Amino acid sequence: MPTITLSAVAKSYGGGDYAVKDLDLTVPDGAFMCLLGPSGCGKTTTLRMIAGLEQPTAGTIAVADRVLDSVEQGLYVPPERRGMGLVFQNYALWPHLSVRDNVEFGLRMRKVPAPDRRSRAEAALKMVHVDDAIDRYPSQLSGGQQQRVALARMLAINPGVLLLDEPLSNLDAQLRLEMRAELKRIHEESGATIVFVTHDQLEALTMATDVAVMKDGELQQVAAPMDLYARPANRFVAAFVGSPPMAIVDVGPAPTGLAASLLHFVKSRAEGCAPAAVGIRPEALHLGAPHASAWREEATVEAVLPAGSSWTVRLRVLETELYALSYTPVLAAPGDMLTCWTEHMHLFGEDGGRISAWDTRGVGA
């Protein structure tokens, strides 16, 4: 399977506004790369440029040693000659064709002989577990089944690269969970290079081998899912990845309240360390008796939000709202006073870049 390389790629729609700016990104051979970010960050535009549906304003796109787009060379390879499969957010199935005929459609356009078409369609449908619906029509299928048929249609043509543009966003929560597991299995079995666009961090963290976070058309960080979570490159990534999101408290230049408490603690443990902001993830903020080395403050409980397997607690700490995430029952009520504490903080500099993920027990990352 091929490696995809984007070098200094930019896309402008005129008027000086750039949907994608100076993007350098490598999707490794056989990777499951998620392009993650809020609406309007440029992730779908990037996917469409890889597919050939959009032409870059600047830069080069190559798959393995084959250049697909080069503004400098005046080179452009149309979508149908790129050897890629594209699955859209809507399923785009032909309503008057059966499941079998929908999956065979791309093969028919490629003049694949009928016996080969039939066997490849059946194999693709079996891979996505919809082979029992091969003679039905799209209107007779659930949303999850229709999405699987759309995937099978792409898998049948055996593309080296599979491009997925938020294909799960129209599904309900249970179907999204099932399809996440299915996509991960399909990737492992097919070995295809996959580029998946999503704004849902849970999809990115659970499925991807690599995650590329984008904001305002610019790449913020590329990392493995757990590296992204543990070592965010900057404040944006830190706040975007994680639910509930990381609390980031500005601590300079003249901090008061919670900011002053955090900065005093950091300086007492790391001489010369002067961050511009301190971040605390909700799951790192604990309630009850603190460890000896931990930062701690008294907190007022404002709300306890049970979610079955976890409890989210909204706290007021030195006039600042914080959230704590607990995986054991929280026996507290609004108005109760508790001690909150943490041993793990993320420190950020003036430019918003991460200084470190700082563990008060002496482990830095």
mmCIF file of C-alpha atoms in Angstrom:
data_model
loop_
_atom_site.group_PDB
_atom_site.id
_atom_site.type_symbol
_atom_site.label_atom_id
_atom_site.label_comp_id
_atom_site.label_asym_id
_atom_site.label_seq_id
_atom_site.Cartn_x
_atom_site.Cartn_y
_atom_site.Cartn_z
ATOM 1 C CA MET A 1 0.000 0.000 0.000
ATOM 2 C CA PRO A 2 1.267 3.518 -0.805
ATOM 3 C CA THR A 3 2.456 6.398 1.347
ATOM 4 C CA ILE A 4 0.699 9.740 0.767
ATOM 5 C CA THR A 5 2.809 12.890 0.946
ATOM 6 C CA LEU A 6 1.532 16.467 0.965
ATOM 7 C CA SER A 7 4.273 19.088 0.640
ATOM 8 C CA ALA A 8 3.579 22.806 1.232
ATOM 9 C CA VAL A 9 -0.015 22.296 0.069
ATOM 10 C CA ALA A 10 -2.351 25.291 0.174
ATOM 11 C CA LYS A 11 -5.884 25.906 -1.041
ATOM 12 C CA SER A 12 -7.443 29.322 -1.538
ATOM 13 C CA TYR A 13 -10.888 30.075 -2.855
ATOM 14 C CA GLY A 14 -9.963 33.658 -3.722
ATOM 15 C CA GLY A 15 -9.865 36.892 -1.799
ATOM 16 C CA GLY A 16 -6.810 35.840 0.174
ATOM 17 C CA ASP A 17 -8.720 33.394 2.396
ATOM 18 C CA TYR A 18 -6.987 30.038 2.703
ATOM 19 C CA ALA A 19 -8.906 26.877 3.580
ATOM 20 C CA VAL A 20 -5.564 25.061 3.909
ATOM 21 C CA LYS A 21 -2.239 26.778 4.537
ATOM 22 C CA ASP A 22 1.252 25.424 3.821
ATOM 23 C CA LEU A 23 0.369 21.865 4.819
ATOM 24 C CA ASP A 24 3.145 19.278 5.167
ATOM 25 C CA LEU A 25 1.706 15.868 6.000
ATOM 26 C CA THR A 26 2.779 12.276 5.467
ATOM 27 C CA VAL A 27 0.273 9.431 5.708
ATOM 28 C CA PRO A 28 2.434 6.311 6.173
ATOM 29 C CA ASP A 29 2.005 3.144 4.163
ATOM 30 C CA GLY A 30 -0.923 1.171 5.626
ATOM 31 C CA ALA A 31 -1.807 3.822 8.223
ATOM 32 C CA PHE A 32 -5.274 4.744 9.443
ATOM 33 C CA MET A 33 -4.902 8.516 9.536
ATOM 34 C CA CYS A 34 -7.667 10.665 11.044
ATOM 35 C CA LEU A 35 -7.877 14.326 10.090
ATOM 36 C CA LEU A 36 -9.418 15.833 13.223
ATOM 37 C CA GLY A 37 -10.619 19.341 13.927
ATOM 38 C CA PRO A 38 -13.628 21.658 14.242
ATOM 39 C CA SER A 39 -15.840 22.643 11.325
ATOM 40 C CA GLY A 40 -14.038 24.880 8.847
ATOM 41 C CA CYS A 41 -10.531 23.796 9.832
ATOM 42 C CA GLY A 42 -9.660 22.464 6.349
ATOM 43 C CA LYS A 43 -9.828 18.717 6.936
ATOM 44 C CA THR A 44 -12.449 17.947 4.258
ATOM 45 C CA THR A 45 -10.711 20.258 1.792
ATOM 46 C CA THR A 46 -7.489 18.319 2.423
ATOM 47 C CA LEU A 47 -9.281 15.014 1.786
ATOM 48 C CA ARG A 48 -10.850 16.348 -1.420
ATOM 49 C CA MET A 49 -7.443 17.501 -2.668
ATOM 50 C CA ILE A 50 -6.001 14.026 -2.046
ATOM 51 C CA ALA A 51 -8.982 12.567 -3.943
ATOM 52 C CA GLY A 52 -8.542 15.011 -6.830
ATOM 53 C CA LEU A 53 -11.935 16.656 -6.362
ATOM 54 C CA GLU A 54 -10.164 19.920 -5.498
ATOM 55 C CA GLN A 55 -6.936 21.222 -6.980
ATOM 56 C CA PRO A 56 -4.413 22.857 -4.622
ATOM 57 C CA THR A 57 -3.429 26.468 -5.059
ATOM 58 C CA ALA A 58 0.157 25.595 -4.152
ATOM 59 C CA GLY A 59 2.257 22.577 -3.269
ATOM 60 C CA THR A 60 2.590 18.937 -4.263
ATOM 61 C CA ILE A 61 0.591 15.777 -3.523
ATOM 62 C CA ALA A 62 2.181 12.402 -4.214
ATOM 63 C CA VAL A 63 1.290 8.766 -3.585
ATOM 64 C CA ALA A 64 4.438 6.647 -3.320
ATOM 65 C CA ASP A 65 6.651 7.950 -6.160
ATOM 66 C CA ARG A 66 3.714 9.109 -8.278
ATOM 67 C CA VAL A 67 2.979 12.850 -8.254
ATOM 68 C CA LEU A 68 -0.754 13.490 -8.449
ATOM 69 C CA ASP A 69 -0.754 17.273 -8.068
ATOM 70 C CA SER A 70 2.034 19.753 -8.592
ATOM 71 C CA VAL A 71 1.258 23.419 -9.063
ATOM 72 C CA GLU A 72 4.896 24.127 -9.925
ATOM 73 C CA GLN A 73 4.955 21.435 -12.644
ATOM 74 C CA GLY A 74 1.421 22.138 -13.810
ATOM 75 C CA LEU A 75 0.539 18.497 -13.154
ATOM 76 C CA TYR A 76 -2.908 17.205 -12.212
ATOM 77 C CA VAL A 77 -4.162 13.598 -12.243
ATOM 78 C CA PRO A 78 -7.992 13.332 -12.347
ATOM 79 C CA PRO A 79 -9.843 11.408 -9.597
ATOM 80 C CA GLU A 80 -10.651 8.346 -11.704
ATOM 81 C CA ARG A 81 -6.946 7.739 -12.382
ATOM 82 C CA ARG A 82 -5.767 7.990 -8.776
ATOM 83 C CA GLY A 83 -6.653 4.462 -7.683
ATOM 84 C CA MET A 84 -8.500 5.663 -4.581
ATOM 85 C CA GLY A 85 -11.862 4.863 -3.048
ATOM 86 C CA LEU A 86 -13.985 7.653 -1.594
ATOM 87 C CA VAL A 87 -16.877 7.210 0.857
ATOM 88 C CA PHE A 88 -18.990 10.300 1.452
ATOM 89 C CA GLN A 89 -20.925 11.440 4.501
ATOM 90 C CA ASN A 90 -24.158 10.516 2.719
ATOM 91 C CA TYR A 91 -24.186 6.974 1.397
ATOM 92 C CA ALA A 92 -24.692 7.893 -2.292
ATOM 93 C CA LEU A 93 -26.236 4.520 -3.156
ATOM 94 C CA TRP A 94 -28.309 4.079 -6.315
ATOM 95 C CA PRO A 95 -31.868 3.567 -4.995
ATOM 96 C CA HIS A 96 -33.000 1.570 -8.071
ATOM 97 C CA LEU A 97 -30.085 -0.891 -7.872
ATOM 98 C CA SER A 98 -29.808 -3.865 -5.557
ATOM 99 C CA VAL A 99 -27.023 -4.112 -2.992
ATOM 100 C CA ARG A 100 -25.134 -6.427 -5.345
ATOM 101 C CA ASP A 101 -25.485 -4.034 -8.297
ATOM 102 C CA ASN A 102 -24.465 -1.039 -6.169
ATOM 103 C CA VAL A 103 -21.276 -2.810 -5.115
ATOM 104 C CA GLU A 104 -20.554 -3.995 -8.644
ATOM 105 C CA PHE A 105 -21.097 -0.520 -10.120
ATOM 106 C CA GLY A 106 -17.490 0.655 -9.871
ATOM 107 C CA LEU A 107 -16.225 -2.662 -11.219
ATOM 108 C CA ARG A 108 -18.603 -2.409 -14.164
ATOM 109 C CA MET A 109 -17.257 1.055 -14.969
ATOM 110 C CA ARG A 110 -13.770 -0.481 -15.002
ATOM 111 C CA LYS A 111 -14.892 -3.164 -17.484
ATOM 112 C CA VAL A 112 -14.234 -5.997 -15.019
ATOM 113 C CA PRO A 113 -15.622 -9.308 -16.399
ATOM 114 C CA ALA A 114 -18.958 -10.396 -14.901
ATOM 115 C CA PRO A 115 -17.706 -13.503 -13.007
ATOM 116 C CA ASP A 116 -14.908 -11.485 -11.389
ATOM 117 C CA ARG A 117 -17.330 -8.659 -10.553
ATOM 118 C CA ARG A 118 -19.645 -11.088 -8.835
ATOM 119 C CA SER A 119 -16.963 -12.733 -6.703
ATOM 120 C CA ARG A 120 -15.342 -9.439 -5.697
ATOM 121 C CA ALA A 121 -18.697 -7.898 -4.740
ATOM 122 C CA GLU A 122 -19.606 -10.927 -2.647
ATOM 123 C CA ALA A 123 -16.207 -10.887 -0.917
ATOM 124 C CA ALA A 124 -16.509 -7.163 -0.125
ATOM 125 C CA LEU A 125 -20.024 -7.550 1.274
ATOM 126 C CA LYS A 126 -18.888 -10.489 3.385
ATOM 127 C CA MET A 127 -16.043 -8.368 4.772
ATOM 128 C CA VAL A 128 -18.511 -5.722 5.997
ATOM 129 C CA HIS A 129 -21.052 -8.333 7.162
ATOM 130 C CA VAL A 130 -23.899 -7.400 4.783
ATOM 131 C CA ASP A 131 -23.711 -10.438 2.502
ATOM 132 C CA ASP A 132 -27.119 -11.602 3.763
ATOM 133 C CA ALA A 133 -28.733 -8.503 2.182
ATOM 134 C CA ILE A 134 -27.150 -8.867 -1.238
ATOM 135 C CA ASP A 135 -30.457 -8.896 -3.166
ATOM 136 C CA ARG A 136 -32.185 -6.125 -1.209
ATOM 137 C CA TYR A 137 -32.483 -2.462 -2.198
ATOM 138 C CA PRO A 138 -31.094 0.514 -0.211
ATOM 139 C CA SER A 139 -34.584 1.501 1.004
ATOM 140 C CA GLN A 140 -34.839 -1.900 2.680
ATOM 141 C CA LEU A 141 -31.664 -1.390 4.710
ATOM 142 C CA SER A 142 -30.906 0.417 7.967
ATOM 143 C CA GLY A 143 -28.552 3.385 8.006
ATOM 144 C CA GLY A 144 -25.718 1.242 9.312
ATOM 145 C CA GLN A 145 -26.265 -1.361 6.583
ATOM 146 C CA GLN A 146 -26.309 1.335 3.889
ATOM 147 C CA GLN A 147 -23.021 2.693 5.202
ATOM 148 C CA ARG A 148 -21.507 -0.791 5.054
ATOM 149 C CA VAL A 149 -22.682 -1.197 1.464
ATOM 150 C CA ALA A 150 -21.019 2.112 0.559
ATOM 151 C CA LEU A 151 -17.807 0.807 2.130
ATOM 152 C CA ALA A 152 -18.129 -2.509 0.296
ATOM 153 C CA ARG A 153 -18.500 -0.662 -3.014
ATOM 154 C CA MET A 154 -15.145 0.996 -2.412
ATOM 155 C CA LEU A 155 -13.453 -2.146 -1.104
ATOM 156 C CA ALA A 156 -14.586 -4.137 -4.144
ATOM 157 C CA ILE A 157 -12.433 -2.047 -6.477
ATOM 158 C CA ASN A 158 -9.477 -2.814 -4.170
ATOM 159 C CA PRO A 159 -8.161 0.748 -3.872
ATOM 160 C CA GLY A 160 -4.699 1.345 -2.466
ATOM 161 C CA VAL A 161 -6.099 4.340 -0.582
ATOM 162 C CA LEU A 162 -9.525 4.612 1.058
ATOM 163 C CA LEU A 163 -10.792 8.135 1.783
ATOM 164 C CA LEU A 164 -13.674 8.542 4.256
ATOM 165 C CA ASP A 165 -15.419 11.898 4.728
ATOM 166 C CA GLU A 166 -17.262 11.769 8.086
ATOM 167 C CA PRO A 167 -19.069 8.565 7.062
ATOM 168 C CA LEU A 168 -20.488 7.878 10.540
ATOM 169 C CA SER A 169 -21.996 11.273 11.343
ATOM 170 C CA ASN A 170 -25.494 10.311 10.119
ATOM 171 C CA LEU A 171 -25.678 7.192 12.308
ATOM 172 C CA ASP A 172 -27.101 6.882 15.805
ATOM 173 C CA ALA A 173 -24.816 6.264 18.785
ATOM 174 C CA GLN A 174 -25.108 2.457 18.768
ATOM 175 C CA LEU A 175 -24.463 2.183 15.021
ATOM 176 C CA ARG A 176 -21.497 4.566 15.275
ATOM 177 C CA LEU A 177 -19.993 2.302 17.934
ATOM 178 C CA GLU A 178 -20.500 -0.768 15.752
ATOM 179 C CA MET A 179 -19.105 0.918 12.647
ATOM 180 C CA ARG A 180 -16.022 2.165 14.486
ATOM 181 C CA ALA A 181 -15.224 -1.430 15.379
ATOM 182 C CA GLU A 182 -15.995 -2.546 11.815
ATOM 183 C CA LEU A 183 -13.745 0.092 10.231
ATOM 184 C CA LYS A 184 -10.888 -0.844 12.515
ATOM 185 C CA ARG A 185 -11.348 -4.504 11.623
ATOM 186 C CA ILE A 186 -11.554 -3.732 7.899
ATOM 187 C CA HIS A 187 -8.337 -1.736 8.112
ATOM 188 C CA GLU A 188 -6.545 -4.578 9.864
ATOM 189 C CA GLU A 189 -7.801 -7.147 7.358
ATOM 190 C CA SER A 190 -7.375 -5.136 4.146
ATOM 191 C CA GLY A 191 -4.132 -3.331 4.999
ATOM 192 C CA ALA A 192 -5.346 -0.308 3.008
ATOM 193 C CA THR A 193 -4.051 3.187 3.677
ATOM 194 C CA ILE A 194 -7.049 5.044 5.126
ATOM 195 C CA VAL A 195 -7.595 8.792 5.515
ATOM 196 C CA PHE A 196 -10.647 9.504 7.675
ATOM 197 C CA VAL A 197 -12.130 12.961 8.256
ATOM 198 C CA THR A 198 -13.960 13.586 11.535
ATOM 199 C CA HIS A 199 -14.724 16.275 14.086
ATOM 200 C CA ASP A 200 -15.393 13.565 16.690
ATOM 201 C CA GLN A 201 -12.329 13.037 18.871
ATOM 202 C CA LEU A 202 -13.675 9.702 20.141
ATOM 203 C CA GLU A 203 -13.711 8.341 16.588
ATOM 204 C CA ALA A 204 -10.158 9.539 16.041
ATOM 205 C CA LEU A 205 -8.782 8.191 19.310
ATOM 206 C CA THR A 206 -10.455 4.787 19.051
ATOM 207 C CA MET A 207 -9.792 3.990 15.373
ATOM 208 C CA ALA A 208 -6.692 5.777 14.118
ATOM 209 C CA THR A 209 -3.067 4.735 14.091
ATOM 210 C CA ASP A 210 -2.196 8.423 13.553
ATOM 211 C CA VAL A 211 -4.170 11.617 14.173
ATOM 212 C CA ALA A 212 -3.566 14.953 12.462
ATOM 213 C CA VAL A 213 -5.216 17.864 14.299
ATOM 214 C CA MET A 214 -6.052 20.941 12.223
ATOM 215 C CA LYS A 215 -7.202 24.447 13.080
ATOM 216 C CA ASP A 216 -7.941 27.320 10.690
ATOM 217 C CA GLY A 217 -6.342 25.456 7.797
ATOM 218 C CA GLU A 218 -3.102 24.794 9.645
ATOM 219 C CA LEU A 219 -1.718 21.535 10.982
ATOM 220 C CA GLN A 220 -1.321 21.648 14.762
ATOM 221 C CA GLN A 221 0.048 18.194 15.572
ATOM 222 C CA VAL A 222 0.435 14.688 14.166
ATOM 223 C CA ALA A 223 0.781 11.858 16.670
ATOM 224 C CA ALA A 224 -0.473 8.450 17.706
ATOM 225 C CA PRO A 225 -3.802 8.783 19.573
ATOM 226 C CA MET A 226 -2.500 8.277 23.096
ATOM 227 C CA ASP A 227 0.578 10.444 22.456
ATOM 228 C CA LEU A 228 -1.740 13.194 21.250
ATOM 229 C CA TYR A 229 -3.777 12.900 24.434
ATOM 230 C CA ALA A 230 -0.823 12.673 26.824
ATOM 231 C CA ARG A 231 1.452 15.207 25.102
ATOM 232 C CA PRO A 232 -0.607 17.824 23.232
ATOM 233 C CA ALA A 233 1.602 20.181 21.240
ATOM 234 C CA ASN A 234 -0.237 23.354 22.251
ATOM 235 C CA ARG A 235 -3.225 24.801 24.069
ATOM 236 C CA PHE A 236 -5.604 24.225 21.175
ATOM 237 C CA VAL A 237 -4.863 20.507 20.924
ATOM 238 C CA ALA A 238 -4.954 20.155 24.716
ATOM 239 C CA ALA A 239 -8.402 21.739 24.942
ATOM 240 C CA PHE A 240 -9.823 20.065 21.816
ATOM 241 C CA VAL A 241 -8.821 16.490 22.640
ATOM 242 C CA GLY A 242 -10.461 15.164 25.794
ATOM 243 C CA SER A 243 -13.984 15.057 27.198
ATOM 244 C CA PRO A 244 -14.683 16.901 29.398
ATOM 245 C CA PRO A 245 -11.991 19.208 28.006
ATOM 246 C CA MET A 246 -8.818 20.130 29.838
ATOM 247 C CA ALA A 247 -9.135 23.217 32.065
ATOM 248 C CA ILE A 248 -6.453 25.738 31.051
ATOM 249 C CA VAL A 249 -5.774 28.547 33.514
ATOM 250 C CA ASP A 250 -3.718 31.612 32.520
ATOM 251 C CA VAL A 251 -1.170 32.301 35.255
ATOM 252 C CA GLY A 252 0.622 35.475 34.186
ATOM 253 C CA PRO A 253 1.699 38.182 34.485
ATOM 254 C CA ALA A 254 -0.103 39.077 37.748
ATOM 255 C CA PRO A 255 -2.150 36.017 38.703
ATOM 256 C CA THR A 256 -4.773 35.957 41.425
ATOM 257 C CA GLY A 257 -7.053 33.288 42.878
ATOM 258 C CA LEU A 258 -6.665 29.851 41.314
ATOM 259 C CA ALA A 259 -4.021 31.093 38.866
ATOM 260 C CA ALA A 260 -1.837 32.351 41.724
ATOM 261 C CA SER A 261 -2.268 29.086 43.630
ATOM 262 C CA LEU A 262 -1.226 26.985 40.641
ATOM 263 C CA LEU A 263 1.739 29.178 39.733
ATOM 264 C CA HIS A 264 2.991 29.234 43.317
ATOM 265 C CA PHE A 265 2.824 25.451 43.437
ATOM 266 C CA VAL A 266 4.640 25.001 40.112
ATOM 267 C CA LYS A 267 7.431 27.374 41.131
ATOM 268 C CA SER A 268 7.787 25.673 44.505
ATOM 269 C CA ARG A 269 8.375 22.338 42.772
ATOM 270 C CA ALA A 270 10.383 23.491 39.741
ATOM 271 C CA GLU A 271 12.656 26.456 40.361
ATOM 272 C CA GLY A 272 12.855 28.784 37.379
ATOM 273 C CA CYS A 273 9.756 27.341 35.688
ATOM 274 C CA ALA A 274 7.474 30.198 34.607
ATOM 275 C CA PRO A 275 4.613 28.937 32.436
ATOM 276 C CA ALA A 276 2.014 31.265 30.931
ATOM 277 C CA ALA A 277 -0.783 28.749 31.537
ATOM 278 C CA VAL A 278 -1.431 25.552 33.466
ATOM 279 C CA GLY A 279 -3.740 22.809 32.239
ATOM 280 C CA ILE A 280 -5.463 20.100 34.307
ATOM 281 C CA ARG A 281 -7.447 17.261 32.786
ATOM 282 C CA PRO A 282 -10.682 16.422 34.658
ATOM 283 C CA GLU A 283 -9.624 12.818 35.213
ATOM 284 C CA ALA A 284 -6.403 14.066 36.851
ATOM 285 C CA LEU A 285 -8.335 16.209 39.330
ATOM 286 C CA HIS A 286 -9.178 14.082 42.368
ATOM 287 C CA LEU A 287 -11.483 14.602 45.347
ATOM 288 C CA GLY A 288 -10.726 13.656 48.946
ATOM 289 C CA ALA A 289 -7.507 13.150 50.900
ATOM 290 C CA PRO A 290 -4.578 14.387 48.763
ATOM 291 C CA HIS A 291 -1.184 12.808 48.288
ATOM 292 C CA ALA A 292 1.605 14.595 50.146
ATOM 293 C CA SER A 293 3.232 15.950 46.959
ATOM 294 C CA ALA A 294 0.023 17.130 45.319
ATOM 295 C CA TRP A 295 -1.382 20.575 44.684
ATOM 296 C CA ARG A 296 -4.620 20.967 46.617
ATOM 297 C CA GLU A 297 -7.372 23.543 47.284
ATOM 298 C CA GLU A 298 -10.802 23.573 48.868
ATOM 299 C CA ALA A 299 -13.651 23.357 46.344
ATOM 300 C CA THR A 300 -17.401 23.902 46.443
ATOM 301 C CA VAL A 301 -19.477 21.285 44.650
ATOM 302 C CA GLU A 302 -21.833 22.922 42.145
ATOM 303 C CA ALA A 303 -23.229 19.837 40.409
ATOM 304 C CA VAL A 304 -22.745 16.075 40.279
ATOM 305 C CA LEU A 305 -23.461 14.575 36.860
ATOM 306 C CA PRO A 306 -23.629 10.753 36.886
ATOM 307 C CA ALA A 307 -23.129 8.933 33.570
ATOM 308 C CA GLY A 308 -23.329 5.310 34.645
ATOM 309 C CA SER A 309 -19.674 4.308 34.556
ATOM 310 C CA SER A 310 -18.349 7.750 35.563
ATOM 311 C CA TRP A 311 -19.275 10.871 37.508
ATOM 312 C CA THR A 312 -18.513 14.404 36.335
ATOM 313 C CA VAL A 313 -18.377 16.960 39.147
ATOM 314 C CA ARG A 314 -18.525 20.708 38.534
ATOM 315 C CA LEU A 315 -16.523 22.564 41.161
ATOM 316 C CA ARG A 316 -15.910 26.173 42.142
ATOM 317 C CA VAL A 317 -12.283 26.605 43.179
ATOM 318 C CA LEU A 318 -11.111 30.086 44.180
ATOM 319 C CA GLU A 319 -13.883 31.617 42.043
ATOM 320 C CA THR A 320 -12.928 29.489 39.003
ATOM 321 C CA GLU A 321 -14.993 26.653 37.533
ATOM 322 C CA LEU A 322 -13.252 23.277 37.239
ATOM 323 C CA TYR A 323 -14.478 19.810 36.342
ATOM 324 C CA ALA A 324 -13.395 16.558 37.961
ATOM 325 C CA LEU A 325 -14.035 13.164 36.387
ATOM 326 C CA SER A 326 -14.353 10.203 38.739
ATOM 327 C CA TYR A 327 -14.779 6.493 37.999
ATOM 328 C CA THR A 328 -16.014 5.769 41.519
ATOM 329 C CA PRO A 329 -19.302 7.067 42.944
ATOM 330 C CA VAL A 330 -19.187 10.668 44.177
ATOM 331 C CA LEU A 331 -21.237 10.964 47.356
ATOM 332 C CA ALA A 332 -21.597 14.731 47.428
ATOM 333 C CA ALA A 333 -24.325 17.313 46.876
ATOM 334 C CA PRO A 334 -24.309 20.893 45.601
ATOM 335 C CA GLY A 335 -22.890 23.185 48.265
ATOM 336 C CA ASP A 336 -20.633 20.575 49.848
ATOM 337 C CA MET A 337 -16.997 21.501 50.463
ATOM 338 C CA LEU A 338 -14.347 19.025 49.321
ATOM 339 C CA THR A 339 -10.600 19.042 48.829
ATOM 340 C CA CYS A 340 -9.578 18.765 45.179
ATOM 341 C CA TRP A 341 -6.022 17.866 44.257
ATOM 342 C CA THR A 342 -3.816 16.800 41.379
ATOM 343 C CA GLU A 343 -0.310 15.556 40.757
ATOM 344 C CA HIS A 344 -0.327 16.021 37.003
ATOM 345 C CA MET A 345 -0.370 19.336 35.148
ATOM 346 C CA HIS A 346 0.319 20.470 31.588
ATOM 347 C CA LEU A 347 2.383 23.640 31.282
ATOM 348 C CA PHE A 348 2.170 26.027 28.330
ATOM 349 C CA GLY A 349 4.409 28.913 27.282
ATOM 350 C CA GLU A 350 3.607 32.420 26.056
ATOM 351 C CA ASP A 351 3.244 31.189 22.455
ATOM 352 C CA GLY A 352 0.693 28.573 23.497
ATOM 353 C CA GLY A 353 3.130 25.739 22.924
ATOM 354 C CA ARG A 354 3.389 22.967 25.486
ATOM 355 C CA ILE A 355 6.394 23.175 27.802
ATOM 356 C CA SER A 356 5.771 19.778 29.375
ATOM 357 C CA ALA A 357 3.283 17.419 30.881
ATOM 358 C CA TRP A 358 4.552 17.771 34.408
ATOM 359 C CA ASP A 359 4.093 15.140 37.088
ATOM 360 C CA THR A 360 4.756 16.387 40.623
ATOM 361 C CA ARG A 361 6.163 12.987 41.526
ATOM 362 C CA GLY A 362 9.104 13.796 39.284
ATOM 363 C CA VAL A 363 8.038 12.335 35.955
ATOM 364 C CA GLY A 364 8.055 14.800 33.067
ATOM 365 C CA ALA A 365 7.053 14.146 29.449
#
